[in-house]
């Protein structure tokens, strides 16, 4: 296979959500797997709706997911390329001006539907004479521009969907440029894919219908051997059947981050939902990359239950190595020689990462200790072994307390846990004890 160049091409008109993360990660993991290039392309030709702050927010969200683009481009800075491509199409006689208003087109479509015909643009504008066009322009009418499709069947071998074809005779000639001179998505996308050497277009299956048109444009503006491979993946939907809308804010990447969900869990769910691999926690994007193969992506539905995310996030945390979280711990002032054993002691008890601050207070700070059995604590204090302590200290100490007091089982452990941690439950006391250290333990037993 040629070394791939892929792109993720969001419109910066809102924040990205879990469904967009799926497309972004499919591209990114595919590029990584084949040592290729990943381009972030902002489809911001709609200057009204696109916002720089959304572009920046999308970059933040992608970084959080672990995606670092090799190149970032903005379509709003590439208009000259699109104009040149349009000129080329005009010179080939394949881009033609149309003057119908939206109302006229609408009435025409309704008539066609009424007669049982497909509502395809009838190419009436192609029949306008030079004089008629000049007359319309003199009246102040501005044309929009349509691409004259070649009425043939376009075939491609979709990496997800297999052999695919669309009969272009069944399509309306697509509008490439609006009357105000602004670009629709179709042409700029092809121009950029050619210019940036994109080899694989991996996107949602809502773009299947654009593909035949775009392949014709690739062939005209580039050449047949520069048509990229296409992979149209199924779209994520929550198990209640709703799609994910960019504007609803539901399951936006930023929202998930704010609620403490692990980025790796988000990536895992986004990538593995609907695959033959069940959605199980992974330890790194590398591991996810190994599990992911675009050509094995199912065509069936990709439904998931948003409620799964909390559990998946917790399970993801439980498997993370210290190296994976070192910087995040340091950001909470959890550093130094205790940091790694601390992480290994508490990770299995975390629901969200922020819970580390609770346990760090238990080992390094002040707690509200609870005295349940004064007599037991007195004995425990008396029998407290000298340091150095390790993971076996707790068992030895317990043995001694048991002998001295006759307490055992819960009656022994529970008061100790409450006194030393202030909590009913938590990480193994054997691991916590050396981290809390003799001085703090003593203070909490007194
Ligand atoms: N801006 C388009 C979208 O967000 C990109 C589609 C494509 O990947 O070609 O749907």
Coordinates of C-alpha atoms and ligand atoms in Angstrom, one line a residue:
X1 CA 0.0 0.0 0.0
X2 CA 1.2 3.6 -0.7
X3 CA 2.2 5.4 2.5
X4 CA -1.1 7.0 3.5
X5 CA -2.0 10.6 4.0
X6 CA -5.3 11.1 5.6
X7 CA -7.3 14.0 6.8
X8 CA -9.9 14.8 9.4
X9 CA -12.0 17.7 8.1
X10 CA -14.4 19.2 10.6
X11 CA -16.3 22.4 10.0
X12 CA -15.5 24.7 12.9
X13 CA -19.1 25.6 13.5
X14 CA -19.4 23.9 16.9
X15 CA -17.6 21.6 19.3
X16 CA -16.9 18.1 18.2
X17 CA -18.7 15.1 19.7
X18 CA -18.1 11.4 20.2
X19 CA -19.2 10.7 16.6
X20 CA -16.6 13.1 15.2
X21 CA -14.0 11.6 17.5
X22 CA -14.7 8.3 15.8
X23 CA -13.9 9.7 12.4
X24 CA -10.8 11.6 13.7
X25 CA -9.5 8.5 15.4
X26 CA -10.2 6.2 12.5
X27 CA -8.0 8.5 10.4
X28 CA -5.4 8.9 13.1
X29 CA -5.0 5.3 14.0
X30 CA -5.0 4.3 10.3
X31 CA -2.2 6.8 9.7
X32 CA -0.2 5.5 12.7
X33 CA -0.6 1.9 11.7
X34 CA 0.9 2.6 8.3
X35 CA 3.4 5.2 9.4
X36 CA 1.5 7.8 7.4
X37 CA 0.5 11.4 7.8
X38 CA -2.5 12.9 9.5
X39 CA -3.8 16.3 8.4
X40 CA -6.3 18.4 10.3
X41 CA -8.3 20.4 7.8
X42 CA -10.8 23.0 8.9
X43 CA -13.6 23.1 6.4
X44 CA -14.3 26.8 7.1
X45 CA -15.5 28.0 3.7
X46 CA -18.7 29.1 5.4
X47 CA -17.4 32.4 6.8
X48 CA -20.7 33.2 8.5
X49 CA -20.9 30.1 10.6
X50 CA -17.3 29.2 11.1
X51 CA -15.5 30.5 14.2
X52 CA -11.9 30.6 15.0
X53 CA -12.7 29.8 18.7
X54 CA -14.4 26.6 17.5
X55 CA -11.3 25.7 15.5
X56 CA -9.1 26.2 18.5
X57 CA -11.5 24.3 20.7
X58 CA -11.4 21.4 18.3
X59 CA -7.6 21.4 18.4
X60 CA -7.8 21.2 22.2
X61 CA -10.3 18.4 22.1
X62 CA -8.1 16.4 19.6
X63 CA -5.0 16.9 21.7
X64 CA -6.9 15.7 24.7
X65 CA -7.9 12.6 22.7
X66 CA -4.2 12.0 22.0
X67 CA -4.3 13.2 18.3
X68 CA -1.5 15.4 17.1
X69 CA -1.8 16.4 13.5
X70 CA 1.3 16.5 11.2
X71 CA -0.2 19.5 9.4
X72 CA -3.2 21.8 10.0
X73 CA -4.8 23.8 7.2
X74 CA -7.7 26.1 6.9
X75 CA -9.8 26.2 3.7
X76 CA -10.5 29.9 4.3
X77 CA -6.8 30.5 3.5
X78 CA -7.0 28.5 0.3
X79 CA -9.7 30.2 -1.8
X80 CA -7.3 31.0 -4.7
X81 CA -6.8 27.3 -5.3
X82 CA -10.6 26.7 -5.5
X83 CA -11.0 29.6 -7.9
X84 CA -8.2 28.2 -10.1
X85 CA -9.9 24.8 -10.1
X86 CA -13.2 26.4 -11.0
X87 CA -11.6 28.2 -13.9
X88 CA -10.2 24.9 -15.1
X89 CA -13.6 23.3 -15.0
X90 CA -15.1 26.3 -16.8
X91 CA -12.5 26.0 -19.5
X92 CA -13.4 22.3 -19.9
X93 CA -17.1 23.4 -20.2
X94 CA -18.0 21.4 -17.1
X95 CA -19.0 24.3 -14.8
X96 CA -22.0 26.2 -15.9
X97 CA -23.9 29.2 -14.6
X98 CA -27.5 28.8 -13.4
X99 CA -30.0 31.6 -12.5
X100 CA -32.9 29.8 -10.9
X101 CA -34.0 31.1 -7.6
X102 CA -34.5 28.7 -4.7
X103 CA -38.2 29.1 -5.1
X104 CA -38.1 28.2 -8.8
X105 CA -36.1 25.1 -8.1
X106 CA -38.5 24.2 -5.3
X107 CA -41.5 24.5 -7.5
X108 CA -39.8 22.5 -10.3
X109 CA -38.9 19.7 -7.8
X110 CA -42.5 19.5 -6.6
X111 CA -43.8 19.2 -10.1
X112 CA -41.4 16.4 -10.8
X113 CA -42.4 14.6 -7.6
X114 CA -46.1 15.1 -8.5
X115 CA -45.4 13.4 -11.8
X116 CA -43.6 10.6 -10.2
X117 CA -40.2 11.7 -11.5
X118 CA -37.0 11.8 -9.5
X119 CA -36.4 15.4 -8.4
X120 CA -33.2 15.8 -10.4
X121 CA -32.1 19.2 -11.8
X122 CA -33.2 19.3 -15.4
X123 CA -30.2 21.3 -16.7
X124 CA -32.5 24.0 -18.0
X125 CA -29.6 26.5 -17.6
X126 CA -27.5 24.7 -20.1
X127 CA -30.0 25.7 -22.8
X128 CA -29.7 29.4 -22.1
X129 CA -28.2 31.3 -25.0
X130 CA -25.4 33.8 -24.6
X131 CA -28.0 36.6 -25.0
X132 CA -30.3 35.2 -22.4
X133 CA -27.5 34.9 -19.9
X134 CA -26.3 38.5 -20.7
X135 CA -29.8 39.7 -20.2
X136 CA -30.2 38.0 -16.8
X137 CA -26.9 39.4 -15.6
X138 CA -27.9 42.9 -16.9
X139 CA -31.1 42.5 -14.7
X140 CA -28.8 42.1 -11.8
X141 CA -29.2 38.3 -11.4
X142 CA -26.1 36.5 -10.2
X143 CA -25.4 32.9 -11.2
X144 CA -24.6 30.0 -9.0
X145 CA -22.4 27.4 -10.7
X146 CA -23.1 23.7 -11.3
X147 CA -20.8 20.9 -12.2
X148 CA -22.0 19.1 -15.3
X149 CA -21.7 15.5 -14.3
X150 CA -20.7 12.8 -16.7
X151 CA -23.8 10.6 -16.8
X152 CA -22.1 7.3 -16.1
X153 CA -21.8 4.8 -13.3
X154 CA -18.9 5.5 -11.0
X155 CA -17.4 2.6 -9.2
X156 CA -15.0 2.4 -6.2
X157 CA -13.9 -0.3 -3.9
X158 CA -14.8 1.1 -0.5
X159 CA -12.5 -0.1 2.2
X160 CA -15.4 -0.6 4.6
X161 CA -18.4 -1.2 2.3
X162 CA -16.7 -3.1 -0.4
X163 CA -17.5 -2.7 -4.2
X164 CA -19.7 0.4 -4.5
X165 CA -21.2 2.3 -7.3
X166 CA -23.4 5.3 -8.0
X167 CA -25.1 6.0 -11.3
X168 CA -24.5 9.7 -11.8
X169 CA -27.4 10.0 -14.2
X170 CA -29.6 9.8 -11.1
X171 CA -28.0 12.8 -9.5
X172 CA -28.5 16.5 -9.9
X173 CA -25.5 18.4 -11.2
X174 CA -24.2 19.7 -7.9
X175 CA -23.8 23.4 -7.2
X176 CA -20.1 24.1 -6.5
X177 CA -20.3 27.8 -6.0
X178 CA -23.2 29.9 -4.6
X179 CA -24.3 33.2 -6.2
X180 CA -22.4 35.2 -3.6
X181 CA -19.2 33.5 -4.7
X182 CA -19.0 31.2 -1.6
X183 CA -18.0 27.6 -2.0
X184 CA -19.9 24.5 -1.1
X185 CA -18.0 21.7 0.4
X186 CA -17.7 19.5 -2.6
X187 CA -15.0 21.2 -4.7
X188 CA -12.7 22.6 -2.0
X189 CA -12.5 19.1 -0.5
X190 CA -11.3 17.6 -3.7
X191 CA -8.9 20.4 -4.5
X192 CA -7.3 20.1 -1.1
X193 CA -7.2 16.3 -1.2
X194 CA -5.3 16.5 -4.4
X195 CA -3.1 19.4 -3.4
X196 CA -2.1 17.7 -0.1
X197 CA -1.7 14.3 -1.5
X198 CA -4.5 12.6 0.4
X199 CA -4.4 8.9 -0.3
X200 CA -7.3 7.7 1.8
X201 CA -10.6 9.5 2.6
X202 CA -12.0 8.0 5.8
X203 CA -15.3 9.6 6.7
X204 CA -18.8 8.8 7.8
X205 CA -21.2 7.0 5.6
X206 CA -23.3 10.1 5.3
X207 CA -20.8 11.1 2.6
X208 CA -21.3 8.1 0.4
X209 CA -23.5 10.0 -2.0
X210 CA -20.8 12.7 -2.5
X211 CA -18.3 10.2 -3.5
X212 CA -19.2 9.6 -7.2
X213 CA -19.3 13.4 -7.8
X214 CA -16.0 13.8 -6.1
X215 CA -14.4 11.0 -8.0
X216 CA -15.4 12.7 -11.2
X217 CA -13.8 15.9 -9.9
X218 CA -10.6 14.0 -8.9
X219 CA -10.3 12.6 -12.4
X220 CA -10.8 16.0 -14.1
X221 CA -8.7 18.1 -11.8
X222 CA -6.0 15.5 -11.1
X223 CA -6.0 12.1 -12.9
X224 CA -7.5 8.7 -12.5
X225 CA -4.5 7.4 -10.5
X226 CA -4.8 10.2 -8.0
X227 CA -8.3 9.3 -6.9
X228 CA -7.9 8.4 -3.2
X229 CA -9.2 5.2 -1.7
X230 CA -12.5 5.7 0.2
X231 CA -13.6 4.2 3.5
X232 CA -17.1 5.2 4.7
X233 CA -17.7 4.0 8.3
X234 CA -21.0 3.6 10.0
X235 CA -22.2 6.4 12.3
X236 CA -22.3 6.1 16.0
X237 CA -25.7 6.3 17.6
X238 CA -26.7 6.0 21.2
X239 CA -28.7 2.9 22.0
X240 CA -31.9 4.9 22.2
X241 CA -31.3 5.4 18.5
X242 CA -30.6 9.1 18.5
X243 CA -27.8 10.3 16.3
X244 CA -25.2 12.6 17.7
X245 CA -25.7 16.2 16.8
X246 CA -22.9 18.7 17.0
X247 CA -25.1 21.4 18.4
X248 CA -26.9 19.5 21.0
X249 CA -23.8 19.5 23.2
X250 CA -24.7 16.0 24.2
X251 CA -21.6 13.9 24.4
X252 CA -19.4 16.7 23.2
X253 CA -15.8 15.9 23.8
X254 CA -15.5 18.9 26.0
X255 CA -18.5 17.8 28.1
X256 CA -17.1 14.4 28.6
X257 CA -13.7 15.8 29.6
X258 CA -15.4 18.1 32.1
X259 CA -17.3 15.3 33.7
X260 CA -14.1 13.5 34.4
X261 CA -14.3 10.7 31.7
X262 CA -10.9 9.4 30.7
X263 CA -9.9 10.4 27.1
X264 CA -8.7 6.9 26.5
X265 CA -12.1 5.6 27.4
X266 CA -13.8 8.0 25.0
X267 CA -11.4 6.9 22.3
X268 CA -12.0 3.3 23.1
X269 CA -15.8 3.6 22.9
X270 CA -15.6 5.8 19.8
X271 CA -13.3 3.3 17.9
X272 CA -14.5 -0.1 19.1
X273 CA -18.2 0.4 19.1
X274 CA -19.7 -1.8 16.4
X275 CA -16.4 -3.6 15.8
X276 CA -16.0 -7.3 16.3
X277 CA -13.8 -6.6 19.3
X278 CA -16.0 -5.9 22.3
X279 CA -15.5 -2.5 23.9
X280 CA -12.9 -3.4 26.6
X281 CA -10.6 -1.0 28.4
X282 CA -7.1 -0.5 26.9
X283 CA -4.0 0.8 28.4
X284 CA -2.9 3.1 25.5
X285 CA -3.7 4.4 22.1
X286 CA -1.1 2.0 20.8
X287 CA -3.1 -0.9 22.1
X288 CA -6.3 0.5 20.5
X289 CA -4.4 0.9 17.3
X290 CA -3.5 -2.8 17.3
X291 CA -7.2 -3.7 17.8
X292 CA -8.4 -1.4 15.1
X293 CA -8.5 -2.3 11.5
X294 CA -10.6 -0.1 9.1
X295 CA -11.1 -3.0 6.7
X296 CA -12.7 -5.0 9.5
X297 CA -15.1 -2.3 10.6
X298 CA -18.6 -3.6 10.5
X299 CA -21.3 -2.1 8.3
X300 CA -23.9 -2.9 10.8
X301 CA -25.1 -0.4 13.3
X302 CA -22.8 1.2 15.8
X303 CA -25.0 1.6 18.8
X304 CA -23.6 2.3 22.3
X305 CA -25.1 3.2 25.6
X306 CA -23.7 6.5 27.0
X307 CA -24.0 5.0 30.5
X308 CA -21.2 2.6 29.6
X309 CA -18.8 5.4 29.5
X310 CA -18.5 5.8 33.3
X311 CA -17.7 2.2 33.9
X312 CA -15.3 2.1 30.9
X313 CA -13.6 5.2 32.1
X314 CA -13.1 3.7 35.6
X315 CA -11.8 0.4 34.1
X316 CA -9.4 2.4 31.9
X317 CA -8.0 4.2 34.9
X318 CA -7.5 1.0 36.8
X319 CA -5.1 -0.3 34.1
X320 CA -3.0 2.8 33.5
X321 CA 0.7 2.7 34.2
X322 CA 2.3 5.3 36.3
X323 CA 4.2 6.7 33.3
X324 CA 0.8 7.3 31.6
X325 CA -0.4 9.6 34.4
X326 CA 2.8 11.0 35.9
X327 CA 2.2 14.5 34.5
X328 CA -1.4 14.6 35.5
X329 CA -0.5 13.6 39.0
X330 CA 2.2 16.2 39.1
X331 CA -0.4 18.8 38.1
X332 CA -2.1 18.0 41.4
X333 CA 1.2 18.2 43.3
X334 CA 1.4 14.5 43.5
X335 CA 5.1 13.9 42.9
X336 CA 8.2 12.6 44.5
X337 CA 9.2 9.1 45.6
X338 CA 5.8 8.3 46.9
X339 CA 4.0 9.2 43.7
X340 CA 4.4 5.9 41.9
X341 CA 3.6 3.5 44.8
X342 CA 0.7 5.8 45.6
X343 CA -0.7 5.5 42.1
X344 CA -0.3 1.7 42.1
X345 CA -2.0 1.6 45.5
X346 CA -5.1 3.7 44.6
X347 CA -5.7 3.4 40.9
X348 CA -8.0 0.4 41.3
X349 CA -10.3 2.4 43.5
X350 CA -10.7 5.4 41.3
X351 CA -14.0 6.3 39.6
X352 CA -12.6 9.5 38.1
X353 CA -9.0 10.7 38.1
X354 CA -9.8 13.5 40.4
X355 CA -10.4 11.0 43.2
X356 CA -6.6 10.8 43.5
X357 CA -6.7 14.1 45.4
X358 CA -8.9 12.4 48.1
X359 CA -6.4 9.6 48.6
X360 CA -3.4 11.8 48.4
X361 CA -4.9 13.7 51.4
X362 CA -5.2 10.4 53.2
X363 CA -1.5 9.6 52.7
X364 CA 0.0 13.1 52.8
X365 CA -2.5 15.5 54.5
X366 CA -5.2 15.9 57.1
X367 CA -8.3 13.8 57.4
X368 CA -11.3 13.5 59.6
X369 CA -10.5 10.3 61.3
X370 CA -13.3 8.3 62.9
X371 CA -12.9 6.5 66.2
X372 CA -15.1 3.5 66.3
X373 CA -13.3 1.3 68.9
X374 CA -11.0 3.2 71.3
X375 CA -9.7 0.1 73.0
X376 CA -8.6 -1.4 69.7
X377 CA -6.9 1.8 68.6
X378 CA -5.0 2.0 71.9
X379 CA -3.7 -1.6 71.4
X380 CA -2.9 -0.8 67.8
X381 CA -0.8 2.2 68.9
X382 CA 1.1 0.2 71.4
X383 CA 1.9 -2.6 68.9
X384 CA 2.8 -0.3 66.0
X385 CA 6.1 -1.7 64.6
X386 CA 9.1 0.5 63.9
X387 CA 9.8 1.7 60.4
X388 CA 10.9 0.8 57.7
X389 CA 7.5 -0.4 56.5
X390 CA 6.6 -2.4 53.5
X391 CA 3.5 -4.2 52.1
X392 CA 3.9 -6.9 54.7
X393 CA 3.8 -4.6 57.7
X394 CA 0.0 -4.3 57.9
X395 CA -0.4 -8.1 58.2
X396 CA 2.2 -8.4 60.9
X397 CA 0.8 -5.6 62.9
X398 CA -2.7 -7.0 62.5
X399 CA -1.6 -10.4 63.8
X400 CA -0.2 -8.7 66.9
X401 CA -3.4 -6.7 67.5
X402 CA -5.5 -9.8 67.0
X403 CA -3.6 -11.7 69.6
X404 CA -3.7 -8.8 72.1
X405 CA -7.4 -7.9 71.7
X406 CA -9.1 -11.0 70.4
X407 CA -10.7 -8.9 67.7
X408 CA -10.7 -10.4 64.2
X409 CA -12.3 -9.9 60.8
X410 CA -14.3 -6.8 60.3
X411 CA -14.2 -5.9 63.9
X412 CA -10.5 -5.6 63.5
X413 CA -10.1 -4.1 60.0
X414 CA -13.0 -1.7 60.1
X415 CA -12.0 0.5 63.0
X416 CA -8.5 0.6 61.7
X417 CA -9.5 1.7 58.3
X418 CA -11.9 4.4 59.7
X419 CA -9.2 5.7 62.0
X420 CA -6.4 5.8 59.4
X421 CA -8.3 6.9 56.3
X422 CA -11.6 8.4 57.6
X423 CA -13.4 6.2 55.1
X424 CA -15.5 3.0 55.0
X425 CA -13.8 1.7 51.9
X426 CA -10.7 2.2 49.8
X427 CA -7.5 0.8 48.6
X428 CA -5.8 -2.2 50.3
X429 CA -4.6 -1.0 53.8
X430 CA -1.4 -3.0 53.3
X431 CA -0.5 -0.7 50.4
X432 CA -1.7 2.5 52.1
X433 CA 0.0 1.9 55.5
X434 CA 3.7 2.5 54.3
X435 CA 2.5 5.5 52.3
X436 CA 0.8 7.1 55.3
X437 CA 3.9 6.4 57.4
X438 CA 4.4 5.9 61.1
X439 CA 4.1 9.6 62.2
X440 CA 0.7 10.1 60.6
X441 CA -0.5 6.7 61.7
X442 CA 0.5 7.4 65.3
X443 CA -1.3 10.8 65.2
X444 CA -4.5 9.2 63.9
X445 CA -4.5 6.4 66.5
X446 CA -4.0 8.7 69.5
Ligands
LIG1 N1 -16.4 18.9 6.5 C1 -17.0 17.6 6.1 C2 -17.7 17.1 7.3 O1 -17.5 17.5 8.4 C3 -15.8 16.7 5.7 C4 -16.3 15.5 4.9 C5 -15.1 14.7 4.3 O2 -14.4 14.1 5.1 O3 -14.9 14.8 3.1 O4 -18.6 16.3 7.1

